[in-house]
Short mmCIF file of N, CA, C and O in Angstrom, two decimals:
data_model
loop_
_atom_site.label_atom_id
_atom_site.label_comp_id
_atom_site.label_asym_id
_atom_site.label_seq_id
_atom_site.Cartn_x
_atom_site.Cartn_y
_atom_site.Cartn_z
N UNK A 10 18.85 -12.83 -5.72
CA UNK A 10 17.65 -12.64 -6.51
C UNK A 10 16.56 -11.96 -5.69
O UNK A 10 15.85 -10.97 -5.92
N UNK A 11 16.65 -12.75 -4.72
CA UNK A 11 15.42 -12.26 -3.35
C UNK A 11 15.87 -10.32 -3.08
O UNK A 11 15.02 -9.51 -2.72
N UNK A 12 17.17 -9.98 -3.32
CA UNK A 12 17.83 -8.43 -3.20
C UNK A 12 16.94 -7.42 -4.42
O UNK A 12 16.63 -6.23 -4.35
N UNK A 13 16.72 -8.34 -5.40
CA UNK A 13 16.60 -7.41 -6.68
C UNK A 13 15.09 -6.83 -6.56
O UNK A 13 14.55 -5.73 -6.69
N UNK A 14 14.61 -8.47 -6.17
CA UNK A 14 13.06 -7.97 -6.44
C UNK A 14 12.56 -7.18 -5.29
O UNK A 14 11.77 -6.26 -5.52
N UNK A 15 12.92 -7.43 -4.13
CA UNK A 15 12.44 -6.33 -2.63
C UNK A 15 13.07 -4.60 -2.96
O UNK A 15 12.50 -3.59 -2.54
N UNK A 16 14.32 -4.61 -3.78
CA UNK A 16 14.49 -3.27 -4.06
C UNK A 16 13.86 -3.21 -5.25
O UNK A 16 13.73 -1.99 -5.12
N UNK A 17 13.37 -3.41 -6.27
CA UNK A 17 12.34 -3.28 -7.32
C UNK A 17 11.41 -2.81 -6.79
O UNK A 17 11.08 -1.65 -7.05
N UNK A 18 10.53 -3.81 -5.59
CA UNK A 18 9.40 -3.01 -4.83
C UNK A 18 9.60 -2.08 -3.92
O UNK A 18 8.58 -1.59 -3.43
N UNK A 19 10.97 -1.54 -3.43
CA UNK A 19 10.85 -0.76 -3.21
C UNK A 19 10.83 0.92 -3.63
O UNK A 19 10.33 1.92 -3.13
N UNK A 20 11.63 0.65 -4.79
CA UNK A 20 11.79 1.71 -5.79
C UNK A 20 10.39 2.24 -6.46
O UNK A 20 10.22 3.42 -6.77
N UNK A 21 9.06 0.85 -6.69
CA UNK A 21 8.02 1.12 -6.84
C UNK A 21 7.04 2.32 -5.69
O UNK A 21 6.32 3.32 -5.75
N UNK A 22 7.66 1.30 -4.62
CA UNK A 22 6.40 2.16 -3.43
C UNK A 22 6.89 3.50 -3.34
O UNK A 22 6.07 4.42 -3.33
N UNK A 23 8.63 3.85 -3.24
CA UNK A 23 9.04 5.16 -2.96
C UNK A 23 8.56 6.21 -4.12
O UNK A 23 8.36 7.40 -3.89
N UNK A 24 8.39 5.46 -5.71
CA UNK A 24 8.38 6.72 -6.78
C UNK A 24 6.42 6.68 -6.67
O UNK A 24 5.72 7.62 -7.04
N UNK A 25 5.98 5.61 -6.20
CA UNK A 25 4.52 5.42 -5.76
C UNK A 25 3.98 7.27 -4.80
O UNK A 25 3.25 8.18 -5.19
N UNK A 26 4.77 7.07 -3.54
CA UNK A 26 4.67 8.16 -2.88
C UNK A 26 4.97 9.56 -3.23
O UNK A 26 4.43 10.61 -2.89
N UNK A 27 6.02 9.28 -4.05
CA UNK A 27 6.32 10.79 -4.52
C UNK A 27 5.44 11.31 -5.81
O UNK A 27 5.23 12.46 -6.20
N UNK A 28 4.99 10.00 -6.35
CA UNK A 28 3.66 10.37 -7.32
C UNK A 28 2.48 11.01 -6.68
O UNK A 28 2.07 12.12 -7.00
N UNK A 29 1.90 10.16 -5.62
CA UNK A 29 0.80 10.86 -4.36
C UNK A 29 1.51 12.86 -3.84
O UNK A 29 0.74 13.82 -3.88
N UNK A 30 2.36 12.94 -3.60
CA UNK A 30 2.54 14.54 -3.22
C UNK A 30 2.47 15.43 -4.21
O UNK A 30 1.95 16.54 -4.11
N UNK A 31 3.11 14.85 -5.40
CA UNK A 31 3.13 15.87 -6.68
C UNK A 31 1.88 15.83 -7.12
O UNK A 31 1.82 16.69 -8.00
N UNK A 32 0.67 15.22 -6.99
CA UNK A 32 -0.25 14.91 -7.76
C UNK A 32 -1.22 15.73 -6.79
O UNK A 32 -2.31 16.16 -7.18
N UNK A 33 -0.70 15.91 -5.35
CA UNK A 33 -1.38 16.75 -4.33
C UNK A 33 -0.93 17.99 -5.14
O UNK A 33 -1.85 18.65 -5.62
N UNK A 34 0.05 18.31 -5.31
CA UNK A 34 0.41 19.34 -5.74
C UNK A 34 0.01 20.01 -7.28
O UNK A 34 0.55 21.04 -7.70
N UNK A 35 -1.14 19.13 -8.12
CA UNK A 35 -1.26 19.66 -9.01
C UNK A 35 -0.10 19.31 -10.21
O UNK A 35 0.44 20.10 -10.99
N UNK A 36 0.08 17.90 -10.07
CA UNK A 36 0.53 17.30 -11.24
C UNK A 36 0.67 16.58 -12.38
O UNK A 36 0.43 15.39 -12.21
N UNK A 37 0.91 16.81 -13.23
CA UNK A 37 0.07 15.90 -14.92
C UNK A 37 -0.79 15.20 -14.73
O UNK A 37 -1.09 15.13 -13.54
N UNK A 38 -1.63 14.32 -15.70
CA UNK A 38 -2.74 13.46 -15.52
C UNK A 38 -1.71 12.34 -15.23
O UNK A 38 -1.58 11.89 -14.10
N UNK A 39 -0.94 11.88 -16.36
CA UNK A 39 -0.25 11.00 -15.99
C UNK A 39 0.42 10.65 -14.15
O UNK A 39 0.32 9.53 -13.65
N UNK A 40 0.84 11.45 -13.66
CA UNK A 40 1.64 11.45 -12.21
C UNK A 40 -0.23 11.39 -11.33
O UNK A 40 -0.20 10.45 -10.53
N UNK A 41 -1.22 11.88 -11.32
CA UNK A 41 -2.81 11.74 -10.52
C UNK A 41 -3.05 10.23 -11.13
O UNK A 41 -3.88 9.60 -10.48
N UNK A 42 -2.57 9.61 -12.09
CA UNK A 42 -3.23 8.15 -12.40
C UNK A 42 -2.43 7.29 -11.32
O UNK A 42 -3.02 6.32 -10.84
N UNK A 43 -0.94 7.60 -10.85
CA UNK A 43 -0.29 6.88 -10.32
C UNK A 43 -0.03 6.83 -9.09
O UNK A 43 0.47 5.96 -8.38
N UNK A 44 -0.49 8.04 -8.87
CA UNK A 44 -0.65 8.69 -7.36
C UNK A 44 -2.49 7.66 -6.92
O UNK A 44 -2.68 7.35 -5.75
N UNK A 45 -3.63 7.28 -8.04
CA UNK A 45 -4.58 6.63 -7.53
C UNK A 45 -4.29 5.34 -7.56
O UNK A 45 -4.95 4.73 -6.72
N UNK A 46 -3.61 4.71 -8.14
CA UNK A 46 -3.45 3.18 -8.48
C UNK A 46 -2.64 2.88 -7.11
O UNK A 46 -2.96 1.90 -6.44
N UNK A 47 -1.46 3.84 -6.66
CA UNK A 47 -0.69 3.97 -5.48
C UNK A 47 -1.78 4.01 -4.40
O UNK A 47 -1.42 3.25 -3.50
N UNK A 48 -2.82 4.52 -4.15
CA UNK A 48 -3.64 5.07 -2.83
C UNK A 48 -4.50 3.61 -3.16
O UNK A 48 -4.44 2.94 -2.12
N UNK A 49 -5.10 3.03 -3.98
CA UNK A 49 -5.78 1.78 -4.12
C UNK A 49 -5.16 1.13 -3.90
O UNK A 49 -5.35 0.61 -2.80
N UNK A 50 -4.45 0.83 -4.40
CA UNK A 50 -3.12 -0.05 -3.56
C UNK A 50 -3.09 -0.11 -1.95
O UNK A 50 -3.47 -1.08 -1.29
N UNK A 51 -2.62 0.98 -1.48
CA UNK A 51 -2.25 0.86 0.07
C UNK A 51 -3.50 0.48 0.27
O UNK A 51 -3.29 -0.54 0.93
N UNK A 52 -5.08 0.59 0.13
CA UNK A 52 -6.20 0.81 0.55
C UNK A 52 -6.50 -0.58 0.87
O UNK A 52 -6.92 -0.97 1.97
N UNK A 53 -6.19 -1.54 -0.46
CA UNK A 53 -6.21 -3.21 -0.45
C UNK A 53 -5.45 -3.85 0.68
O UNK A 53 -5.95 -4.69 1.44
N UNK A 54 -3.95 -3.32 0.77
CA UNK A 54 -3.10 -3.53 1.60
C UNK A 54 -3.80 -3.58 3.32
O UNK A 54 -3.61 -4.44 4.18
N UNK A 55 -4.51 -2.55 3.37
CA UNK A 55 -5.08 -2.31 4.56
C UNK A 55 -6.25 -2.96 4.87
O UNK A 55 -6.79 -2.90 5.97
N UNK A 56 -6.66 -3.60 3.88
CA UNK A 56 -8.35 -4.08 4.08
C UNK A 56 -7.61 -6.02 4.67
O UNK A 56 -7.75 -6.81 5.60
N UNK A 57 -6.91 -5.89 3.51
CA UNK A 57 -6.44 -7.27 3.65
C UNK A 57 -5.64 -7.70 5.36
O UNK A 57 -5.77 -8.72 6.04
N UNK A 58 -5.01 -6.71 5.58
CA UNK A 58 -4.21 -6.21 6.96
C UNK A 58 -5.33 -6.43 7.94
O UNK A 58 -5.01 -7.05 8.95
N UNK A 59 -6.79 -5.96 7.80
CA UNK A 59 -7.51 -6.08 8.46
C UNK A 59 -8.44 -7.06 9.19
O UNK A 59 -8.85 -7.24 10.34
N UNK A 60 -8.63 -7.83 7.51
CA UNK A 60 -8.98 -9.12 7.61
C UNK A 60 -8.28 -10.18 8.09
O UNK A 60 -8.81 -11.18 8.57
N UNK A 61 -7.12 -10.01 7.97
CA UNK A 61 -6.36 -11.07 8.73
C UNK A 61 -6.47 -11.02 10.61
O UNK A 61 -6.91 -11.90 11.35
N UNK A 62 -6.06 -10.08 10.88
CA UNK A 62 -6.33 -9.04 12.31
C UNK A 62 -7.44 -10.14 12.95
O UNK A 62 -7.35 -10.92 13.89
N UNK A 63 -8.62 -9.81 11.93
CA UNK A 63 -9.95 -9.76 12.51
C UNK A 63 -10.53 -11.66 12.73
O UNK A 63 -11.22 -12.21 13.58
N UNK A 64 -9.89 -12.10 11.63
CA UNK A 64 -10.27 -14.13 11.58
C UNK A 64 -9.37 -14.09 12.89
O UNK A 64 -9.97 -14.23 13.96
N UNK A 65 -7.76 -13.89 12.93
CA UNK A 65 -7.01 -14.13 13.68
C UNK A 65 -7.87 -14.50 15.73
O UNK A 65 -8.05 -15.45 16.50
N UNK A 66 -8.10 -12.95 15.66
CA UNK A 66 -9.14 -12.91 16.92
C UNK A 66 -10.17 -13.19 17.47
O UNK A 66 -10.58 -13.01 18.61
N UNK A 67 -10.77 -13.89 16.15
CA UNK A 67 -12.01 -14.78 15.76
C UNK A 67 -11.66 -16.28 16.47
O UNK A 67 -12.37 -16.99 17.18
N UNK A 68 -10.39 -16.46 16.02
CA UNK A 68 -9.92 -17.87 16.32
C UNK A 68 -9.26 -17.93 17.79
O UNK A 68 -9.30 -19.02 18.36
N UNK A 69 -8.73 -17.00 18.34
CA UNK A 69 -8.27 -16.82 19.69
C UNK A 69 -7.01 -16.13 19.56
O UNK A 69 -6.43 -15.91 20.62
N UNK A 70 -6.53 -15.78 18.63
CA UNK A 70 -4.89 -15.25 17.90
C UNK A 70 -3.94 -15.89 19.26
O UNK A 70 -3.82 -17.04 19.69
N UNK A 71 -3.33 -14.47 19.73
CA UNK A 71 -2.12 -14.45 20.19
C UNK A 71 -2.33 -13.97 21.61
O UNK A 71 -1.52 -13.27 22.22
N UNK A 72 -3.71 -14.47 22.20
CA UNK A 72 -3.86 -13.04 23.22
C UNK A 72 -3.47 -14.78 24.78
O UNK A 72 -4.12 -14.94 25.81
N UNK A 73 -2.23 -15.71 24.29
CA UNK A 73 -1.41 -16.72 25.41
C UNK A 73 -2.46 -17.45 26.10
O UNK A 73 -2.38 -17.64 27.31
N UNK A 74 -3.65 -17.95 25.27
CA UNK A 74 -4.33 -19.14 25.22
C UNK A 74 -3.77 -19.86 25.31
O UNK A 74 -4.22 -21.01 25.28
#
């Protein structure tokens, strides 16, 4: 089950990316809506990535305290 849904998301992020180049490239409205929902996406991904980073080192993380 755990197989289906990680290749589900991955099939998402890969047709995600190829929405972002074609949409560089001047493609339908439809393929630029999915290519932004895709770039907001990673954007969250990264903020959240960040915030974790940042409490982590706040607290003393990993730096063999």
């Amino acid at each position: 089950m755990a197989v289906l849904i990680l290749s589900g998301v991955l099939v998402l992020a890969v047709g995600g990316c190829v929405c972002v180049v074609w949409a560089a490239r001047g493609g339908p409205r439809w393929v630029r809506g999915v290519a932004t929902v895709t770039l907001a996406a990673g954007q969250l991904v990264r903020r959240a990535g960040r915030t974790n980073r940042d409490s982590s080192l706040d607290r003393g993380g990993d730096r063999g305290e």
